Tab-separated table of N, CA and C in Angstrom:
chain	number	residue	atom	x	y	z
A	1	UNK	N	111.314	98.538	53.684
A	1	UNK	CA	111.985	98.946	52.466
A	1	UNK	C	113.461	98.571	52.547
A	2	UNK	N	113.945	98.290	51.435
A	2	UNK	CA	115.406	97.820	51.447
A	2	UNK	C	116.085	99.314	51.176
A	3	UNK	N	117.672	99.394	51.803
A	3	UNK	CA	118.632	99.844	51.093
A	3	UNK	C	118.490	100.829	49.677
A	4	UNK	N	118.033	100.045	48.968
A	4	UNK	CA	118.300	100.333	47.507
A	4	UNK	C	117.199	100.743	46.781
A	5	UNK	N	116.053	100.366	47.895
A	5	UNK	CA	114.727	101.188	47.466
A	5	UNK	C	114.755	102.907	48.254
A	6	UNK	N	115.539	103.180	49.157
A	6	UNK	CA	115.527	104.562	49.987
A	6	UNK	C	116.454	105.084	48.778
A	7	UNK	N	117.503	104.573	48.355
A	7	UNK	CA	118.512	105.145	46.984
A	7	UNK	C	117.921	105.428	46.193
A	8	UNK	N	117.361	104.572	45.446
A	8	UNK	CA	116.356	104.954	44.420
A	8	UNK	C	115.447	106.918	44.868
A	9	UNK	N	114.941	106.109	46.231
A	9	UNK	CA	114.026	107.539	46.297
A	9	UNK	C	114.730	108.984	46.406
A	10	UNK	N	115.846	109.011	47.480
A	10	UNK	CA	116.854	109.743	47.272
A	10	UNK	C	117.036	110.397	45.269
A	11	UNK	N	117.804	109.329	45.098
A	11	UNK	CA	117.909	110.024	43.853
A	11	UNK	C	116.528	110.384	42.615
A	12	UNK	N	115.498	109.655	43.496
A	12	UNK	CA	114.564	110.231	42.642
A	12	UNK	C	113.922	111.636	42.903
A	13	UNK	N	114.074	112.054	43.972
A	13	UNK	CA	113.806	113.299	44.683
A	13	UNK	C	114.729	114.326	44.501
A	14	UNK	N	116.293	114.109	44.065
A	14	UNK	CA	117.454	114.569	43.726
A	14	UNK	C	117.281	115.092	42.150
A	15	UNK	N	116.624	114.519	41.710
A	15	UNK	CA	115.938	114.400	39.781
A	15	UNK	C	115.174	115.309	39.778
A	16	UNK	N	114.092	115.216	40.630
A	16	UNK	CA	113.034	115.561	40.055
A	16	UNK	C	112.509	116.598	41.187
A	17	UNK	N	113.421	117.542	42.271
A	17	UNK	CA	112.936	118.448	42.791
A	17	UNK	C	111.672	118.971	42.775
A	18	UNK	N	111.997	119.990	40.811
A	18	UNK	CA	110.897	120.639	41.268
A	18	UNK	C	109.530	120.036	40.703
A	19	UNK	N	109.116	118.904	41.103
A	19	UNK	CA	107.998	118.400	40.696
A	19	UNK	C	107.431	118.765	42.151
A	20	UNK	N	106.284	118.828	42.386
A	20	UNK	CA	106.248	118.459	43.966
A	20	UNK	C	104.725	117.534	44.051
A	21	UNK	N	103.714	117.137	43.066
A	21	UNK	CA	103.516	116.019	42.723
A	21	UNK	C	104.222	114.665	42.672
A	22	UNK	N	104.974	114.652	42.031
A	22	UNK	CA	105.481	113.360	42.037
A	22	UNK	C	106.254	113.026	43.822
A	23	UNK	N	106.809	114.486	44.198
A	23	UNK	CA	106.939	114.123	45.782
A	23	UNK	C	106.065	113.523	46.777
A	24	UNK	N	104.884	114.495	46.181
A	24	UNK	CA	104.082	113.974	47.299
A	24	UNK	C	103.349	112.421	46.867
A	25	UNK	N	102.975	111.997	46.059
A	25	UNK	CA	103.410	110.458	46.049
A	25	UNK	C	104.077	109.809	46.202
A	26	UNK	N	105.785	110.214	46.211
A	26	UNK	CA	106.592	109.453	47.254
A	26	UNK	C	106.476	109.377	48.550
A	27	UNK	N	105.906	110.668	48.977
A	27	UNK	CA	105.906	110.522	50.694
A	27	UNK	C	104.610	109.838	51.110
A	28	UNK	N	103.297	110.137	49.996
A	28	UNK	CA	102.274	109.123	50.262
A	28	UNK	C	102.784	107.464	50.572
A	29	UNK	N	103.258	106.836	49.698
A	29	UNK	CA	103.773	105.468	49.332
A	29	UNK	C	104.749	105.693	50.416
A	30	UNK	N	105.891	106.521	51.348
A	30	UNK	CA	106.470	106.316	52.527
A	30	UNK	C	105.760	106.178	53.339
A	31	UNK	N	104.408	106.821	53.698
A	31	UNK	CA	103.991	106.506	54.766
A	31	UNK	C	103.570	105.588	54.616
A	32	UNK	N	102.488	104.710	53.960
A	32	UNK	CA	101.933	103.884	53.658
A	32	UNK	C	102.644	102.669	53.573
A	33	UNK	N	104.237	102.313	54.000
A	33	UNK	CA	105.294	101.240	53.827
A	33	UNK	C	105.349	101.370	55.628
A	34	UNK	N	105.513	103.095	56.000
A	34	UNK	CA	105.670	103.107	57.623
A	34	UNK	C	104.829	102.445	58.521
A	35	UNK	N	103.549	102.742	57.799
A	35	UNK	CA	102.371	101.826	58.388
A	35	UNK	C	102.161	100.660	58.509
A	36	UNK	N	102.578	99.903	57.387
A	36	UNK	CA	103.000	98.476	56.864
A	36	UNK	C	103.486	98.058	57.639
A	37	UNK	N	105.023	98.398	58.079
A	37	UNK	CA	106.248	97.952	59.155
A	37	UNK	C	105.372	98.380	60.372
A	38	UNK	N	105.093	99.098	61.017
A	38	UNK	CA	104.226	99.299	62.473
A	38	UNK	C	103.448	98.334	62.566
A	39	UNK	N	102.412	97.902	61.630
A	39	UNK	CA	101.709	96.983	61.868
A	39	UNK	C	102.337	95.696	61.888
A	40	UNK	N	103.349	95.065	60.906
A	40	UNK	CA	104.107	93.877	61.286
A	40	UNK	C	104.965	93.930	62.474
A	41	UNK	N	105.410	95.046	62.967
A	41	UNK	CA	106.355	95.248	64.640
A	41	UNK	C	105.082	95.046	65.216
A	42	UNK	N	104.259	95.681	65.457
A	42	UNK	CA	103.001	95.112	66.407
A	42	UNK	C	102.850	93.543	66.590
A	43	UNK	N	102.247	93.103	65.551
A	43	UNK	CA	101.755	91.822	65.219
A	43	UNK	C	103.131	90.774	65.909
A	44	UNK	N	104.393	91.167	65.758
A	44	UNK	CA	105.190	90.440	66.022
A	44	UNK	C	106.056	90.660	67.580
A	45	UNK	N	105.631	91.758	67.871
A	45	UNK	CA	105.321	91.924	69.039
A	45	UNK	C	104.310	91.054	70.445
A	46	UNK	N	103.338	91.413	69.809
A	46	UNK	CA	102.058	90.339	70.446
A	46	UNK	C	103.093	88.760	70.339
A	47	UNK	N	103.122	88.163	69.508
A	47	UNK	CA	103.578	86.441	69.057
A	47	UNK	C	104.907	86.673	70.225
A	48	UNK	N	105.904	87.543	70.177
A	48	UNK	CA	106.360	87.569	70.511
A	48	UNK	C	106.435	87.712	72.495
A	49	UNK	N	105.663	88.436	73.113
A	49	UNK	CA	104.790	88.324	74.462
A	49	UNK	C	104.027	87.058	74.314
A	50	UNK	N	103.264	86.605	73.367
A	50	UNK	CA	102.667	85.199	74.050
A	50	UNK	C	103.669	84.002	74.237
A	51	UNK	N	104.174	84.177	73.534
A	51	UNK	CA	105.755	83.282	73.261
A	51	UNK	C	106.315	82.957	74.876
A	52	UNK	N	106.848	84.519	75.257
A	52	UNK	CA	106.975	84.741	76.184
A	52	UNK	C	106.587	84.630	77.707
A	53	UNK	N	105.556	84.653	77.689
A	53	UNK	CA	104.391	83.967	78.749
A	53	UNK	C	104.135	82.452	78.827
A	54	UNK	N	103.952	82.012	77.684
A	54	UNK	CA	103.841	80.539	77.711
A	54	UNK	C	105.265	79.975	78.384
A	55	UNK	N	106.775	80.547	78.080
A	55	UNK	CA	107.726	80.309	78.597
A	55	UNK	C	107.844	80.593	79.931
A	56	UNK	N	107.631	81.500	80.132
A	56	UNK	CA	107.742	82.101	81.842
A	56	UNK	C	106.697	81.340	82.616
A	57	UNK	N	105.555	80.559	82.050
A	57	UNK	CA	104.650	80.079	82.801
A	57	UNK	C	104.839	78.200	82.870
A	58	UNK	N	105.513	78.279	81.495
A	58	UNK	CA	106.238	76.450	81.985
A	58	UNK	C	107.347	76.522	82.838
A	59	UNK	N	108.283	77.501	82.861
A	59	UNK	CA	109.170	77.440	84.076
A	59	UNK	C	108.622	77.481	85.453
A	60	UNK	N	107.945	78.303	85.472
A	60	UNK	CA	106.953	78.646	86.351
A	60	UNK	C	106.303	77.089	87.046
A	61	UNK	N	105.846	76.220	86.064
A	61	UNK	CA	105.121	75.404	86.232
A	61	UNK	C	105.678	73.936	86.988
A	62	UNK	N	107.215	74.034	86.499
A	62	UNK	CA	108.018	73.055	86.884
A	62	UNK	C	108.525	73.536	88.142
A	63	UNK	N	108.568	75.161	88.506
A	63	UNK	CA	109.072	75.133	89.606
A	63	UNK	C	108.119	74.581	91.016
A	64	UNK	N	106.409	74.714	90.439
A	64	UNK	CA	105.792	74.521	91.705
A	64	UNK	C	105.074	73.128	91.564
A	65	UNK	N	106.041	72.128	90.715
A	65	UNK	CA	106.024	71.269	90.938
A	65	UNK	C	104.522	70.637	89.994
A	66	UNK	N	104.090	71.197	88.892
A	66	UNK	CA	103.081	71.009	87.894
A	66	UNK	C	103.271	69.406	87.589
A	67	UNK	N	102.419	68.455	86.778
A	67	UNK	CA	102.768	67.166	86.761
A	67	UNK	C	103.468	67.200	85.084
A	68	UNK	N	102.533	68.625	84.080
A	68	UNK	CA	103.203	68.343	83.123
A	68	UNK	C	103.423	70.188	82.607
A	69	UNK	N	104.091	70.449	83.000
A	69	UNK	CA	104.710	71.967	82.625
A	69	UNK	C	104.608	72.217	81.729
A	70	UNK	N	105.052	71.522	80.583
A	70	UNK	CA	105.242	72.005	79.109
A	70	UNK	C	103.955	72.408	78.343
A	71	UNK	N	102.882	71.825	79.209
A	71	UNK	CA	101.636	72.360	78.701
A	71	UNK	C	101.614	73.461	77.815
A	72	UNK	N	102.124	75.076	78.849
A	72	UNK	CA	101.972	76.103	78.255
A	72	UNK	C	102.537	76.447	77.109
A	73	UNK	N	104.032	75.469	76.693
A	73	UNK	CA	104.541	76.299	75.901
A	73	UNK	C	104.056	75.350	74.557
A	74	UNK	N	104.101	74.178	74.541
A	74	UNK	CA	103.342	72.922	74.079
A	74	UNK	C	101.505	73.546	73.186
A	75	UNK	N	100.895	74.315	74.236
A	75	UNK	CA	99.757	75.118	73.429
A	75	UNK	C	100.238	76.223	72.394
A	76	UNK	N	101.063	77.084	73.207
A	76	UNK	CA	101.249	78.190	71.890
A	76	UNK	C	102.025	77.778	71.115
A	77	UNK	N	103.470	76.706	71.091
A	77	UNK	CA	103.657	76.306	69.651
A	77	UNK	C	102.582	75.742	69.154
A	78	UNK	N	101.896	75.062	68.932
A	78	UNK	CA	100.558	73.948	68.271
A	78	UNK	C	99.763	75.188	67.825
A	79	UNK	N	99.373	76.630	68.137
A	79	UNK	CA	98.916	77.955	67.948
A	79	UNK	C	98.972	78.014	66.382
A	80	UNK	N	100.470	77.794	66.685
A	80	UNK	CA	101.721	78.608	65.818
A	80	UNK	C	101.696	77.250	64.451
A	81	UNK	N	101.201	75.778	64.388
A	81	UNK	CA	101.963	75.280	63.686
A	81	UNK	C	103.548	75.228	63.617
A	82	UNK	N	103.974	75.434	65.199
A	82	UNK	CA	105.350	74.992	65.047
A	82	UNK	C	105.830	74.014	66.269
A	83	UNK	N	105.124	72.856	66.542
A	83	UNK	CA	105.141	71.854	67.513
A	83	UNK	C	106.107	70.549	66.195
A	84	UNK	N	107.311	70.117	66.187
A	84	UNK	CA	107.840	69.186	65.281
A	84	UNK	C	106.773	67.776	65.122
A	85	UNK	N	106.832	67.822	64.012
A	85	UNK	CA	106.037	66.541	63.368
A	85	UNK	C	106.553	64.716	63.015
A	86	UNK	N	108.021	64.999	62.850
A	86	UNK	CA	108.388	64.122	62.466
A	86	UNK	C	110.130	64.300	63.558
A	87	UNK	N	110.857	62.820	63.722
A	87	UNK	CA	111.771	62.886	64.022
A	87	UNK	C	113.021	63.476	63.481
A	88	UNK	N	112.917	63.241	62.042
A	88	UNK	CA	113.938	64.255	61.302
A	88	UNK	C	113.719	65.427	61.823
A	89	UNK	N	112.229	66.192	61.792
A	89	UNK	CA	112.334	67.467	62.512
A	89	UNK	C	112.738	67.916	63.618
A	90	UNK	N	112.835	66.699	64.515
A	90	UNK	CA	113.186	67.048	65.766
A	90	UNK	C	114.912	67.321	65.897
A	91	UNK	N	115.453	66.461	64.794
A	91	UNK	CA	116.926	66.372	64.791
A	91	UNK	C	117.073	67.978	64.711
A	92	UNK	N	116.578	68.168	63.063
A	92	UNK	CA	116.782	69.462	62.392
A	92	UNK	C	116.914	70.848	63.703
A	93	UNK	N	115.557	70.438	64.543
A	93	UNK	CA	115.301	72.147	65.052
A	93	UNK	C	116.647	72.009	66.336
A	94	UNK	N	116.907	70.681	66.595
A	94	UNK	CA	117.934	70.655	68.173
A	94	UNK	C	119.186	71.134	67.170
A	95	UNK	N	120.016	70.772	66.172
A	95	UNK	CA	120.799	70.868	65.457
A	95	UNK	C	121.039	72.647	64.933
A	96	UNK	N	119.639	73.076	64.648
A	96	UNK	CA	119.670	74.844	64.415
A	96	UNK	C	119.360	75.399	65.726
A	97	UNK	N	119.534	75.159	67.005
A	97	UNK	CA	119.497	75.497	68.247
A	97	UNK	C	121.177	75.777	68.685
A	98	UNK	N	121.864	74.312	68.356
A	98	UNK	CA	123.027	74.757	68.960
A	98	UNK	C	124.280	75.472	67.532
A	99	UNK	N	123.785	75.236	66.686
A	99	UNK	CA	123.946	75.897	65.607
A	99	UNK	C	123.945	77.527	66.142
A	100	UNK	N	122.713	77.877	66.450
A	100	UNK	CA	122.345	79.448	66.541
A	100	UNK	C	123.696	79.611	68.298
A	101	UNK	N	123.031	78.856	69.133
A	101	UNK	CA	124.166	79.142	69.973
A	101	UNK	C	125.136	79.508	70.025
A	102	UNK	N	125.758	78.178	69.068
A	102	UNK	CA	127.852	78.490	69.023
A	102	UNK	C	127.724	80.241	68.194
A	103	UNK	N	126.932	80.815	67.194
A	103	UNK	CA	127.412	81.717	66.334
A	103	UNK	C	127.006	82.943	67.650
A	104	UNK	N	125.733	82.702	68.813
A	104	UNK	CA	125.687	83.949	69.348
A	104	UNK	C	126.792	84.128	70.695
A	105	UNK	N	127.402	82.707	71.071
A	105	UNK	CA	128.377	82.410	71.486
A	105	UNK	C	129.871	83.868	71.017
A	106	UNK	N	130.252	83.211	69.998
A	106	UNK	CA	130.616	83.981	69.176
A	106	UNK	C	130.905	85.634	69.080
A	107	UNK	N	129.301	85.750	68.541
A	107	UNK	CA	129.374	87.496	68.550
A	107	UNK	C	129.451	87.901	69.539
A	108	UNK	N	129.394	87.526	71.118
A	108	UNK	CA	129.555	87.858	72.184
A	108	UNK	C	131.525	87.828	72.495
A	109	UNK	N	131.756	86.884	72.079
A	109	UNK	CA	133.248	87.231	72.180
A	109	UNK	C	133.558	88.187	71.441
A	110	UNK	N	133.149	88.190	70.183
A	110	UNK	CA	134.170	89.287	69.362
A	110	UNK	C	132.692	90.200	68.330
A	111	UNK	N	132.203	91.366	69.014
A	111	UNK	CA	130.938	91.601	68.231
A	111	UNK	C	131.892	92.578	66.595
A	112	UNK	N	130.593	92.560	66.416
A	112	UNK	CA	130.677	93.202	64.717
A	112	UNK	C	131.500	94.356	64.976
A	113	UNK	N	132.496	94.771	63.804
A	113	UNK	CA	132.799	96.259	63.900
A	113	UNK	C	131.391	97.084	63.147
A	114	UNK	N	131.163	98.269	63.543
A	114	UNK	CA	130.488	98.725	62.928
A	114	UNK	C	130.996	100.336	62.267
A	115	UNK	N	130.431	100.491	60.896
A	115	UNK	CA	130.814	101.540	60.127
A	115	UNK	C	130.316	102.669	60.823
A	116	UNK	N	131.424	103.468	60.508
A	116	UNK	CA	130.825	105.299	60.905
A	116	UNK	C	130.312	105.627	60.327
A	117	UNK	N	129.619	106.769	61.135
A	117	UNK	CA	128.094	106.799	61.005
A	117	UNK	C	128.538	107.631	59.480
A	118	UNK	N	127.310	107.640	58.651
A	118	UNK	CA	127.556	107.498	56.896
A	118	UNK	C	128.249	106.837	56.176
A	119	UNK	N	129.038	105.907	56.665
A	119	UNK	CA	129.535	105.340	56.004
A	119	UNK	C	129.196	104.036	55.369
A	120	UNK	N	129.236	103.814	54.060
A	120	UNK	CA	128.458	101.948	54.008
A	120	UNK	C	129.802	101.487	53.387
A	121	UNK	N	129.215	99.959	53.934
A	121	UNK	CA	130.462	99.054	53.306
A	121	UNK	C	130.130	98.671	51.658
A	122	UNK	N	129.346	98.541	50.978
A	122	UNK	CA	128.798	98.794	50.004
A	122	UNK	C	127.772	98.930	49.444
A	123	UNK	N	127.486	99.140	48.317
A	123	UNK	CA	125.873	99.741	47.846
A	123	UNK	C	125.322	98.441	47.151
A	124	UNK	N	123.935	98.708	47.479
A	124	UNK	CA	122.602	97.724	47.364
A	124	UNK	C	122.872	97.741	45.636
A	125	UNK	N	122.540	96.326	45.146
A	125	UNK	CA	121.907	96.407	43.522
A	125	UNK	C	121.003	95.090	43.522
A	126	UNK	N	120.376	95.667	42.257
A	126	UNK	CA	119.322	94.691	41.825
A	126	UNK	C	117.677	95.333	41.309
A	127	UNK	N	116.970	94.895	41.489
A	127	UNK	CA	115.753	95.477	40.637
A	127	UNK	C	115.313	96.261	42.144
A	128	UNK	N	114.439	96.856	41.607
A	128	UNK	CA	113.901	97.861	43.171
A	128	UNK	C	112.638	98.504	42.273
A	129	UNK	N	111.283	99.015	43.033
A	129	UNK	CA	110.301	99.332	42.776
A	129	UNK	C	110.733	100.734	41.761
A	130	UNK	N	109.984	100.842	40.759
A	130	UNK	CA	110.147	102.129	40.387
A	130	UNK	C	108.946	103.069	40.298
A	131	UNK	N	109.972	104.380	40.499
A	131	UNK	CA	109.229	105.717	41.366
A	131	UNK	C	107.690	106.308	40.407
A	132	UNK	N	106.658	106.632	40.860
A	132	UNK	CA	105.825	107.284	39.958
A	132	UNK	C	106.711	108.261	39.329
A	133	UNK	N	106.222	108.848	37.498
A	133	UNK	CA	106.453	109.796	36.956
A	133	UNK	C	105.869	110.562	36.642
């Protein structure tokens, strides 16, 4: 859920107290978003450990002297549909590599300030789901 969809609910719960119907379909539809996000942290979890393994096991592979290491990591991108296809692609992904570098480069020198706690730097707009009535 975004920002501006928890506002919404806030002030829709702020409205409409004493309904406690219409609450409890908000908190139905909360859990049912909580569940949503658990299951995509899972799922991306897992990708994220095989990812991981395939890496630790081509290093692995070059250290004991394998003839072609990259095997492992070479299978789970090709998994994934994300093995580059074309040479432009190859430019592109080395180019958003050191791209991502220099910026985490970066936040390591000088990280984010961050707001106290309640405080926002400004408020969400735009369309957002609207609440049962």
């Amino acid at each position: 859920m975004t920002r501006s969809e928890f506002d919404d609910i806030r002030a829709h719960i702020d409205a409409e107290a004493d309904h406690p119907g219409d609450l409890i379909r908000v908190a139905r539809s909360l859990l049912s978003d909580l569940e949503d996000a658990r299951m995509r942290e899972a799922t991306l979890r897992a990708y994220y450990l095989r990812l991981l393994t395939a890496a630790r096991a081509t290093v692995a592979a070059e250290a004991a002297g394998y003839p072609e290491p990259l095997t492992f990591l070479t299978d789970e991108l090709a998994k994934r549909g994300q093995l580059p296809a074309t040479e432009d692609e190859v430019t592109r992904i080395l180019a958003d590599a050191h791209t991502a570098a220099a910026l985490l480069a970066c936040l390591e020198q000088a990280p984010l300030a961050v707001a106290g706690k309640g405080a926002r730097a400004r408020r969400c707009a735009g369309t957002s789901r609207s609440l049962p009535r």
